Amino acid sequence: MDSTTNSKAGAGVTKPNTLTITDNRTGKLYELPIENGTIKAIDLRQIKTDPEDFGMMTYDPAFMNTASCKSNITFIDGDKGILRYRGYPIEQLAERCSYLEVAYLIIKGELPNKVQLEEWARNITYHTYVHENIKKFMDGFHHDAHPMGMFVSTVAALSTFYPSAKHFDNPEERAATIHRLISKVPTLAAFAYRHSIGMPFVYPDNDLSYAANFLSMMFKVAEVKYEPNPILAKALDVLFILHADHEQNCSANAMRGIGSSRVDPYSAMAGAAAALYGPLHGGANEEVLRMLDVIGSKDKIPAFIKDVKDGKGKLMGFGHRIYKNYDPRASIIKKLADQVFEVTGRNPKLDIALELERIALQDDYFVKRKLYPNVDFYSGLIYQAMKFPVDMFPVLFAIGRTSGWLAQWQEMLLDPEQKIARPRQVFLGHGQREVPMLSKR
Ligand code: CMC
């Protein structure tokens, strides 16, 4: 441990790039190295009141101020509203790239050239089909099962079809799993939807782009070939790009945490998708639409805002742990919505959403807390205009996020500093006590 201890505060010469801590319990001085603006929590362990003392820990519920890893994938400046994947601004990626190019970038670190992209797209296309037994598995769900529950379960079930995926230390096996997961998630998502409406499953059409094929599996009825509107297919592709990664969010942390036990990646990703399902994370897009339905009309907005301020619920799609400014993804989605509505017709709930945003952004409660629209505030309006049912929204988020989960998982595996994730606790429960017999309780 590269740190020094002095018995009196102020003694010795302090090194630059260090943090000096005085333990007022003992008067001892500790000098801890600072690297990348952080100190290592384990360096605090030397701070003890006596040799029997376990040593100092940090207490950080919900990881409010703890970096759990070093990462090269996604950069966010929450105050400035900046989001970059591998250094590229999200705005440029959304405008100039396809989702498959971005997935390649996130996972491999660089944008593909033409040859690399063709090979990557071929590999993804090659794996879009799922084992026929997955259909039987899907059929076992009740007709009104939430598609996210079906999605989470079938992702987990894939691990039983690909037992060799646990040999992920082999780069070829890891690459095969990455191709399989990115290519199969739209198939699983569409199958879940078709099951819920009692329609036959539609097999992948590998002539179509990633997003267009997904729309075909969702909405094809009797046509020989389903050709989605190119503007809608492009809009969905952009939405996948915007959702692809978001550094150490709840589900990425779940992917890394579960994967750190060295379980197979399908099981880890099922856990990540389950984390995404929650209404504070990827389930928020679904909640936004339900909230807009409850509000119903613009004149009810002031009363709704008052209820939120009185603690009777949240303004869903607002606020973010990291962004204390407009979420750059929400700005892109707002513009995208205009293009989509030109094709589909305007979603009447847009007016309520715009007014809600206008009022909230002028209200002291939201201004003081720096609560701005996040990615989920407007995305649902587009999904709904494209005819996706509300409970499919978190599944759409999961399709795009799959590449991010895999990139985070791979980075964790290849990082020599990572080990099984295992936080500490501050135990405040009983000391040892005697178990009374049942008759005495
Ligand atoms: N509506 C009303 N008040 C809010 C909201 C909201 N949407 N979000 C935060 N606040 C208040 C919160 O009550 C707290 O107030 P006070 O200081 O008086 O106690 C203050 O703002 C700080 O909030 P917090 O809960 O400490 O912030 P957090 O970083 O723990 O939570 C969040 C972040 C996203 C979970 C939260 O803002 C939230 O619940 N938003 C609504 C759900 C949502 O839209 N989630 C999607 C997030 S973006 C997609 C993704 O997951 O990547």
Coordinates of C-alpha atoms and ligand atoms in Angstrom, one line a residue:
M1 CA 0.0 0.0 0.0
D2 CA 1.6 3.2 -1.2
S3 CA 0.7 5.4 1.7
T4 CA 2.5 6.8 4.7
T5 CA 1.5 7.2 8.3
N6 CA 2.7 9.9 10.7
S7 CA 1.9 10.2 14.3
K8 CA 1.3 14.0 14.3
A9 CA -0.8 16.0 11.9
G10 CA 1.5 18.2 9.7
A11 CA 4.6 16.1 10.2
G12 CA 6.7 15.1 7.2
V13 CA 6.6 16.3 3.6
T14 CA 3.4 15.6 1.7
K15 CA 3.6 14.3 -1.8
P16 CA 1.6 15.8 -4.6
N17 CA -1.4 13.8 -5.8
T18 CA -2.1 12.5 -2.3
L19 CA -4.8 13.0 0.2
T20 CA -3.9 13.6 3.8
I21 CA -6.4 12.3 6.3
T22 CA -6.1 13.0 10.0
D23 CA -7.8 10.5 12.3
N24 CA -8.9 12.7 15.2
R25 CA -9.5 9.6 17.3
T26 CA -5.8 8.8 17.3
G27 CA -4.2 11.9 16.0
K28 CA -2.6 9.8 13.2
L29 CA -2.0 11.2 9.8
Y30 CA -2.5 9.2 6.6
E31 CA -1.4 10.1 3.2
L32 CA -3.3 8.2 0.4
P33 CA -2.5 8.3 -3.3
I34 CA -5.0 9.9 -5.6
E35 CA -5.4 8.3 -9.0
N36 CA -7.9 9.6 -11.6
G37 CA -9.5 11.8 -9.0
T38 CA -10.2 8.9 -6.7
I39 CA -8.7 7.3 -3.6
K40 CA -8.9 3.5 -3.2
A41 CA -11.4 2.6 -0.6
I42 CA -9.2 -0.3 0.5
D43 CA -6.4 2.2 1.4
L44 CA -8.7 3.4 4.2
R45 CA -8.5 0.0 5.8
Q46 CA -5.1 0.9 7.4
I47 CA -6.9 3.6 9.5
K48 CA -7.5 1.9 12.8
T49 CA -7.9 2.9 16.4
D50 CA -6.0 -0.2 17.6
P51 CA -4.6 -3.4 15.9
E52 CA -7.8 -5.3 16.6
D53 CA -9.9 -2.7 14.8
F54 CA -11.1 -3.9 11.4
G55 CA -10.2 -0.6 9.8
M56 CA -12.1 2.2 8.1
M57 CA -14.6 1.6 5.3
T58 CA -16.7 3.9 3.2
Y59 CA -20.5 3.9 3.6
D60 CA -22.1 4.6 0.3
P61 CA -25.7 3.3 -0.1
A62 CA -26.8 3.3 -3.8
F63 CA -23.2 4.0 -4.9
M64 CA -23.8 7.8 -4.9
N65 CA -20.1 8.5 -4.9
T66 CA -18.3 5.3 -5.6
A67 CA -16.6 4.3 -8.9
S68 CA -16.9 0.5 -9.1
C69 CA -14.7 0.2 -12.2
K70 CA -12.4 1.9 -14.7
S71 CA -14.1 2.1 -18.0
N72 CA -13.4 3.2 -21.6
I73 CA -16.8 2.8 -23.0
T74 CA -19.2 5.7 -22.2
F75 CA -18.6 9.2 -21.0
I76 CA -21.3 11.3 -19.4
D77 CA -20.9 14.9 -18.1
G78 CA -24.2 15.2 -16.3
D79 CA -23.9 18.9 -15.6
K80 CA -23.2 19.8 -19.2
G81 CA -25.6 17.2 -20.7
I82 CA -22.9 15.4 -22.6
L83 CA -23.0 11.7 -23.7
R84 CA -20.3 10.0 -25.7
Y85 CA -19.7 6.4 -26.7
R86 CA -16.0 5.7 -27.1
G87 CA -15.4 9.5 -27.5
Y88 CA -18.0 10.0 -30.2
P89 CA -20.9 12.5 -29.3
I90 CA -24.2 10.7 -29.2
E91 CA -25.7 13.4 -31.6
Q92 CA -23.2 12.4 -34.3
L93 CA -23.6 8.7 -33.8
A94 CA -27.4 9.1 -34.0
E95 CA -27.1 11.0 -37.3
R96 CA -24.3 9.2 -39.1
C97 CA -24.4 5.6 -38.0
S98 CA -26.6 2.6 -37.8
Y99 CA -27.3 0.7 -34.5
L100 CA -25.1 -2.2 -35.7
E101 CA -22.2 0.2 -36.3
V102 CA -22.7 1.6 -32.8
A103 CA -23.0 -1.8 -31.2
Y104 CA -19.7 -2.7 -32.9
L105 CA -18.1 0.5 -31.6
I106 CA -19.3 0.0 -28.0
I107 CA -18.1 -3.6 -27.9
K108 CA -14.9 -3.4 -29.9
G109 CA -13.8 0.2 -29.1
E110 CA -13.6 1.5 -32.7
L111 CA -16.1 2.1 -35.5
P112 CA -16.1 -0.6 -38.1
N113 CA -14.9 0.0 -41.6
K114 CA -17.0 -1.2 -44.5
V115 CA -15.5 -4.7 -44.6
Q116 CA -15.7 -5.1 -40.8
L117 CA -19.3 -3.9 -40.8
E118 CA -20.3 -6.3 -43.5
E119 CA -18.8 -9.2 -41.5
W120 CA -20.4 -8.0 -38.2
A121 CA -23.8 -7.6 -39.8
R122 CA -23.5 -11.1 -41.4
N123 CA -22.6 -12.6 -38.0
I124 CA -25.6 -10.9 -36.3
T125 CA -27.9 -11.9 -39.2
Y126 CA -26.7 -15.5 -39.0
H127 CA -27.9 -15.8 -35.4
T128 CA -31.3 -14.3 -35.5
Y129 CA -33.2 -17.6 -35.3
V130 CA -34.0 -19.2 -32.0
H131 CA -34.3 -22.8 -31.2
E132 CA -37.9 -24.1 -31.9
N133 CA -38.2 -25.1 -28.2
I134 CA -38.1 -21.4 -27.3
K135 CA -41.4 -21.1 -29.0
K136 CA -42.8 -23.8 -26.8
F137 CA -41.3 -22.1 -23.8
M138 CA -43.0 -18.8 -24.9
D139 CA -46.3 -20.6 -25.4
G140 CA -46.2 -21.6 -21.7
F141 CA -46.8 -18.0 -20.6
H142 CA -50.3 -16.7 -19.8
H143 CA -51.7 -14.6 -22.6
D144 CA -51.5 -11.4 -20.5
A145 CA -48.0 -12.0 -19.2
H146 CA -45.9 -8.9 -19.2
P147 CA -43.6 -9.1 -22.3
M148 CA -40.6 -8.0 -20.1
G149 CA -41.2 -11.0 -17.9
M150 CA -41.2 -13.2 -21.0
F151 CA -38.1 -11.5 -22.3
V152 CA -36.1 -11.9 -19.0
S153 CA -37.1 -15.5 -18.8
T154 CA -36.3 -16.5 -22.3
V155 CA -32.9 -14.7 -22.2
A156 CA -32.2 -16.8 -19.2
A157 CA -33.5 -19.9 -21.0
L158 CA -31.0 -19.3 -23.8
S159 CA -28.2 -20.3 -21.4
T160 CA -29.6 -23.9 -21.4
F161 CA -29.4 -24.0 -25.2
Y162 CA -25.8 -22.7 -25.3
P163 CA -24.0 -24.4 -22.4
S164 CA -20.6 -23.7 -24.0
A165 CA -21.2 -20.0 -23.3
K166 CA -19.8 -20.5 -19.9
H167 CA -16.3 -20.9 -21.6
F168 CA -16.2 -17.2 -22.2
D169 CA -12.5 -16.9 -21.5
N170 CA -12.1 -18.2 -25.0
P171 CA -12.4 -15.1 -27.2
E172 CA -14.2 -17.1 -30.0
E173 CA -16.8 -18.4 -27.6
R174 CA -17.3 -14.9 -26.2
A175 CA -17.7 -13.4 -29.7
A176 CA -20.2 -16.1 -30.6
T177 CA -22.3 -15.3 -27.5
I178 CA -22.1 -11.5 -28.2
H179 CA -23.4 -12.2 -31.8
R180 CA -26.1 -14.5 -30.6
L181 CA -27.4 -12.2 -27.9
I182 CA -27.5 -9.0 -30.1
S183 CA -29.2 -10.9 -32.9
K184 CA -31.7 -12.9 -30.9
V185 CA -33.0 -10.2 -28.6
P186 CA -35.3 -8.7 -31.2
T187 CA -36.6 -12.2 -32.0
L188 CA -37.4 -12.9 -28.4
A189 CA -39.0 -9.5 -28.0
A190 CA -41.2 -9.9 -31.0
F191 CA -42.2 -13.5 -30.0
A192 CA -43.3 -12.2 -26.6
Y193 CA -45.5 -9.6 -28.3
R194 CA -47.0 -12.1 -30.8
H195 CA -47.7 -14.5 -28.0
S196 CA -49.5 -11.8 -26.1
I197 CA -51.9 -11.0 -29.0
G198 CA -52.3 -14.7 -30.0
M199 CA -50.7 -14.3 -33.4
P200 CA -48.3 -16.8 -35.0
F201 CA -44.6 -16.1 -34.5
V202 CA -42.9 -14.5 -37.5
Y203 CA -39.5 -15.8 -38.4
P204 CA -36.6 -13.3 -39.0
D205 CA -36.2 -11.9 -42.5
N206 CA -32.5 -11.5 -42.9
D207 CA -32.8 -9.4 -46.0
L208 CA -34.0 -6.6 -43.8
S209 CA -32.0 -4.2 -41.6
Y210 CA -31.8 -4.9 -37.8
A211 CA -34.6 -2.5 -37.0
A212 CA -36.7 -3.3 -40.1
N213 CA -36.5 -7.1 -39.4
F214 CA -37.7 -6.5 -35.8
L215 CA -40.7 -4.5 -37.1
S216 CA -41.4 -7.3 -39.6
M217 CA -41.4 -9.9 -36.7
M218 CA -43.7 -7.6 -34.7
F219 CA -46.2 -6.5 -37.2
K220 CA -46.2 -8.8 -40.3
V221 CA -49.7 -10.3 -40.9
A222 CA -50.5 -11.9 -44.3
E223 CA -48.1 -10.0 -46.6
V224 CA -45.5 -12.2 -48.4
K225 CA -42.8 -9.7 -47.4
Y226 CA -43.2 -7.0 -44.8
E227 CA -41.6 -3.7 -45.8
P228 CA -41.7 -1.2 -42.9
N229 CA -41.8 2.5 -43.6
P230 CA -38.1 3.4 -43.9
I231 CA -38.6 6.5 -41.7
L232 CA -40.0 4.4 -38.9
A233 CA -37.3 1.8 -39.3
K234 CA -34.7 4.5 -39.1
A235 CA -36.3 6.1 -36.1
L236 CA -36.3 2.8 -34.3
D237 CA -32.7 2.3 -35.2
V238 CA -31.8 5.7 -33.7
L239 CA -33.7 4.8 -30.6
F240 CA -31.6 1.7 -30.2
I241 CA -28.5 3.8 -30.6
L242 CA -29.7 6.2 -27.9
H243 CA -30.3 3.4 -25.5
A244 CA -27.2 1.4 -26.3
D245 CA -25.1 2.2 -23.2
H246 CA -25.2 4.6 -20.3
E247 CA -22.1 3.7 -18.2
Q248 CA -22.7 2.3 -14.7
N249 CA -26.4 2.5 -14.5
C250 CA -28.5 0.0 -12.4
S251 CA -28.7 -2.7 -15.1
A252 CA -25.1 -2.4 -16.2
N253 CA -24.1 -2.7 -12.6
A254 CA -26.2 -5.8 -12.4
M255 CA -24.6 -7.2 -15.5
R256 CA -21.2 -6.7 -14.1
G257 CA -22.1 -7.8 -10.6
I258 CA -23.8 -11.0 -11.7
G259 CA -21.1 -11.7 -14.4
S260 CA -18.4 -11.2 -11.7
S261 CA -19.5 -14.6 -10.2
R262 CA -18.4 -16.0 -13.6
V263 CA -21.9 -17.2 -14.4
D264 CA -22.7 -17.6 -18.1
P265 CA -23.5 -14.3 -19.9
Y266 CA -27.1 -15.3 -20.7
S267 CA -27.9 -15.7 -17.0
A268 CA -26.1 -12.4 -16.2
M269 CA -28.0 -10.6 -18.9
A270 CA -31.3 -11.9 -17.7
G271 CA -30.4 -10.3 -14.4
A272 CA -29.5 -7.0 -16.1
A273 CA -32.8 -7.0 -18.0
A274 CA -34.7 -7.7 -14.8
A275 CA -33.0 -4.6 -13.3
L276 CA -34.0 -2.6 -16.3
Y277 CA -37.6 -3.6 -15.9
G278 CA -38.1 -1.5 -12.7
P279 CA -40.1 1.8 -13.0
L280 CA -37.1 3.9 -11.8
H281 CA -35.0 2.6 -14.7
G282 CA -36.1 1.3 -18.1
G283 CA -39.6 0.7 -16.9
A284 CA -40.1 4.5 -16.7
N285 CA -41.0 4.9 -20.4
E286 CA -44.0 2.7 -19.7
E287 CA -44.9 4.7 -16.6
V288 CA -44.7 8.0 -18.5
L289 CA -47.4 6.9 -20.9
R290 CA -49.6 5.6 -18.1
M291 CA -49.0 9.0 -16.3
L292 CA -50.0 10.9 -19.4
D293 CA -53.2 8.8 -19.6
V294 CA -54.0 9.5 -16.0
I295 CA -53.5 13.3 -16.5
G296 CA -55.7 13.1 -19.5
S297 CA -55.8 16.7 -20.6
K298 CA -53.7 19.9 -20.3
D299 CA -55.9 21.6 -17.8
K300 CA -55.2 18.8 -15.3
I301 CA -51.5 19.4 -15.4
P302 CA -51.3 22.0 -12.6
A303 CA -53.1 19.7 -10.2
F304 CA -50.9 16.8 -11.1
I305 CA -47.7 18.9 -10.6
K306 CA -49.1 20.0 -7.2
D307 CA -49.6 16.3 -6.2
V308 CA -46.0 15.5 -7.3
K309 CA -44.7 18.4 -5.2
D310 CA -46.8 17.2 -2.3
G311 CA -45.0 13.9 -2.5
K312 CA -48.0 12.0 -4.0
G313 CA -46.0 10.4 -6.8
K314 CA -43.2 11.3 -9.2
L315 CA -43.1 13.1 -12.5
M316 CA -42.1 10.0 -14.5
G317 CA -39.5 10.6 -17.2
F318 CA -38.0 13.4 -15.2
G319 CA -34.8 13.4 -13.2
H320 CA -31.6 11.5 -13.4
R321 CA -28.9 10.4 -11.0
I322 CA -26.2 11.8 -13.3
Y323 CA -27.8 14.4 -15.6
K324 CA -28.5 17.7 -13.8
N325 CA -29.2 19.2 -17.2
Y326 CA -31.3 18.2 -20.2
D327 CA -30.6 14.6 -21.1
P328 CA -29.1 14.8 -24.6
R329 CA -31.0 11.7 -25.6
A330 CA -34.3 13.4 -24.8
S331 CA -33.3 16.3 -27.1
I332 CA -32.6 13.9 -30.0
I333 CA -35.9 12.0 -29.3
K334 CA -37.9 15.2 -29.3
K335 CA -36.7 16.0 -32.8
L336 CA -37.1 12.4 -34.0
A337 CA -40.7 12.5 -32.8
D338 CA -41.5 15.2 -35.4
Q339 CA -40.3 12.9 -38.2
V340 CA -42.2 9.9 -36.9
F341 CA -45.4 11.9 -36.4
E342 CA -45.3 13.0 -40.0
V343 CA -45.7 9.4 -41.0
T344 CA -48.0 8.1 -38.2
G345 CA -49.9 11.3 -37.4
R346 CA -49.3 13.2 -34.2
N347 CA -49.7 11.4 -30.9
P348 CA -52.3 13.5 -29.1
K349 CA -50.4 12.9 -25.8
L350 CA -47.5 14.9 -27.1
D351 CA -49.3 18.2 -26.3
I352 CA -49.8 17.1 -22.7
A353 CA -46.1 16.0 -22.5
L354 CA -44.9 19.4 -24.0
E355 CA -47.0 21.4 -21.6
L356 CA -45.9 19.2 -18.6
E357 CA -42.3 19.9 -19.5
R358 CA -42.9 23.6 -20.0
I359 CA -44.6 23.9 -16.6
A360 CA -42.1 21.7 -14.8
L361 CA -39.1 23.5 -16.2
Q362 CA -40.4 26.8 -14.8
D363 CA -41.4 25.4 -11.4
D364 CA -39.1 26.1 -8.5
Y365 CA -39.4 22.5 -7.2
F366 CA -38.0 21.0 -10.4
V367 CA -35.5 23.9 -11.1
K368 CA -34.0 23.7 -7.6
R369 CA -33.5 19.9 -7.8
K370 CA -32.3 20.2 -11.4
L371 CA -34.9 17.8 -12.7
Y372 CA -35.1 17.7 -16.5
P373 CA -36.7 15.3 -19.0
N374 CA -34.7 12.1 -19.4
V375 CA -34.6 9.6 -22.2
D376 CA -37.9 8.0 -21.2
F377 CA -40.0 11.1 -21.3
Y378 CA -40.6 11.3 -25.0
S379 CA -39.5 7.8 -26.3
G380 CA -42.8 6.2 -25.4
L381 CA -44.8 8.7 -27.5
I382 CA -42.8 7.6 -30.5
Y383 CA -43.2 3.9 -29.7
Q384 CA -46.9 4.3 -29.2
A385 CA -47.3 6.2 -32.5
M386 CA -45.5 3.3 -34.1
K387 CA -48.1 1.0 -32.6
F388 CA -46.1 -0.7 -29.9
P389 CA -48.2 -1.5 -26.9
V390 CA -47.1 0.3 -23.7
D391 CA -45.9 -2.8 -22.0
M392 CA -43.4 -3.4 -24.8
F393 CA -41.6 -0.2 -24.1
P394 CA -39.1 -1.5 -21.6
V395 CA -38.4 -4.5 -24.0
L396 CA -37.5 -2.0 -26.7
F397 CA -35.1 -0.4 -24.3
A398 CA -33.6 -3.8 -23.5
I399 CA -33.0 -4.5 -27.2
G400 CA -30.8 -1.4 -27.6
R401 CA -29.1 -1.8 -24.3
T402 CA -28.0 -5.4 -25.0
S403 CA -24.8 -4.2 -26.7
G404 CA -24.0 -2.0 -23.7
W405 CA -24.5 -4.8 -21.2
L406 CA -22.2 -7.0 -23.3
A407 CA -19.6 -4.3 -23.6
Q408 CA -19.7 -3.7 -19.9
W409 CA -19.5 -7.4 -19.1
Q410 CA -16.6 -8.0 -21.4
E411 CA -14.7 -5.0 -20.0
M412 CA -15.2 -6.4 -16.5
L413 CA -13.9 -9.8 -17.6
L414 CA -10.8 -8.4 -19.1
D415 CA -10.0 -6.0 -16.3
P416 CA -7.3 -7.6 -14.0
E417 CA -8.4 -5.4 -11.1
Q418 CA -11.9 -6.9 -11.1
K419 CA -13.0 -9.7 -8.8
I420 CA -16.3 -11.1 -7.6
A421 CA -18.4 -8.1 -6.6
R422 CA -19.0 -8.3 -2.9
P423 CA -19.8 -5.1 -1.0
R424 CA -19.4 -4.7 2.8
Q425 CA -22.1 -3.7 5.2
V426 CA -22.3 -1.7 8.4
F427 CA -23.9 -4.2 10.8
L428 CA -26.2 -2.6 13.3
G429 CA -28.2 -5.7 14.4
H430 CA -28.2 -7.6 17.6
G431 CA -25.0 -8.9 19.2
Q432 CA -25.0 -12.6 20.0
R433 CA -28.1 -13.8 22.0
E434 CA -29.6 -17.1 23.1
V435 CA -32.4 -18.8 21.1
P436 CA -35.3 -19.2 23.4
M437 CA -37.4 -22.4 23.1
L438 CA -40.7 -22.0 21.1
S439 CA -42.7 -22.3 24.3
K440 CA -40.9 -19.3 25.8
R441 CA -41.4 -16.9 22.9
Ligands
CMC1 N1 -40.5 13.7 -9.8 C1 -40.5 14.4 -8.7 N2 -39.5 14.5 -7.8 C2 -38.3 13.9 -8.2 C3 -38.2 13.2 -9.4 C4 -39.3 13.1 -10.2 N3 -39.3 12.4 -11.3 N4 -36.9 12.7 -9.4 C5 -36.3 13.1 -8.3 N5 -37.2 13.9 -7.6 C6 -36.8 14.6 -6.3 C7 -36.7 13.6 -5.2 O1 -37.9 13.4 -4.5 C8 -35.7 14.3 -4.3 O2 -36.3 15.4 -3.6 P1 -35.9 15.8 -2.1 O3 -34.5 16.2 -2.3 O4 -36.8 16.8 -1.7 O5 -35.9 14.5 -1.3 C9 -34.7 15.0 -5.3 O6 -35.5 15.2 -6.5 C10 -33.5 14.1 -5.7 O7 -34.0 12.9 -6.2 P2 -33.4 11.5 -5.8 O8 -34.5 10.5 -5.8 O9 -32.5 11.6 -4.6 O10 -32.5 11.2 -7.1 P3 -31.8 9.8 -7.5 O11 -30.6 10.2 -8.2 O12 -31.8 8.9 -6.4 O13 -32.9 9.3 -8.5 C11 -34.2 8.8 -10.5 C12 -32.9 9.3 -9.9 C13 -34.0 8.7 -12.0 C14 -34.4 7.4 -9.9 C15 -35.3 9.8 -10.1 O14 -35.1 11.0 -10.7 C16 -36.7 9.2 -10.5 O15 -37.3 8.4 -9.8 N6 -37.2 9.7 -11.7 C17 -38.5 9.2 -12.3 C18 -38.2 7.8 -12.9 C19 -37.5 7.9 -14.2 O16 -37.9 8.7 -15.1 N7 -36.5 7.0 -14.4 C20 -35.8 6.9 -15.7 C21 -34.3 7.3 -15.5 S1 -33.5 7.6 -17.1 C22 -33.6 6.0 -17.9 C23 -32.5 5.1 -17.3 O17 -32.8 4.4 -16.3 O18 -31.4 5.1 -17.8

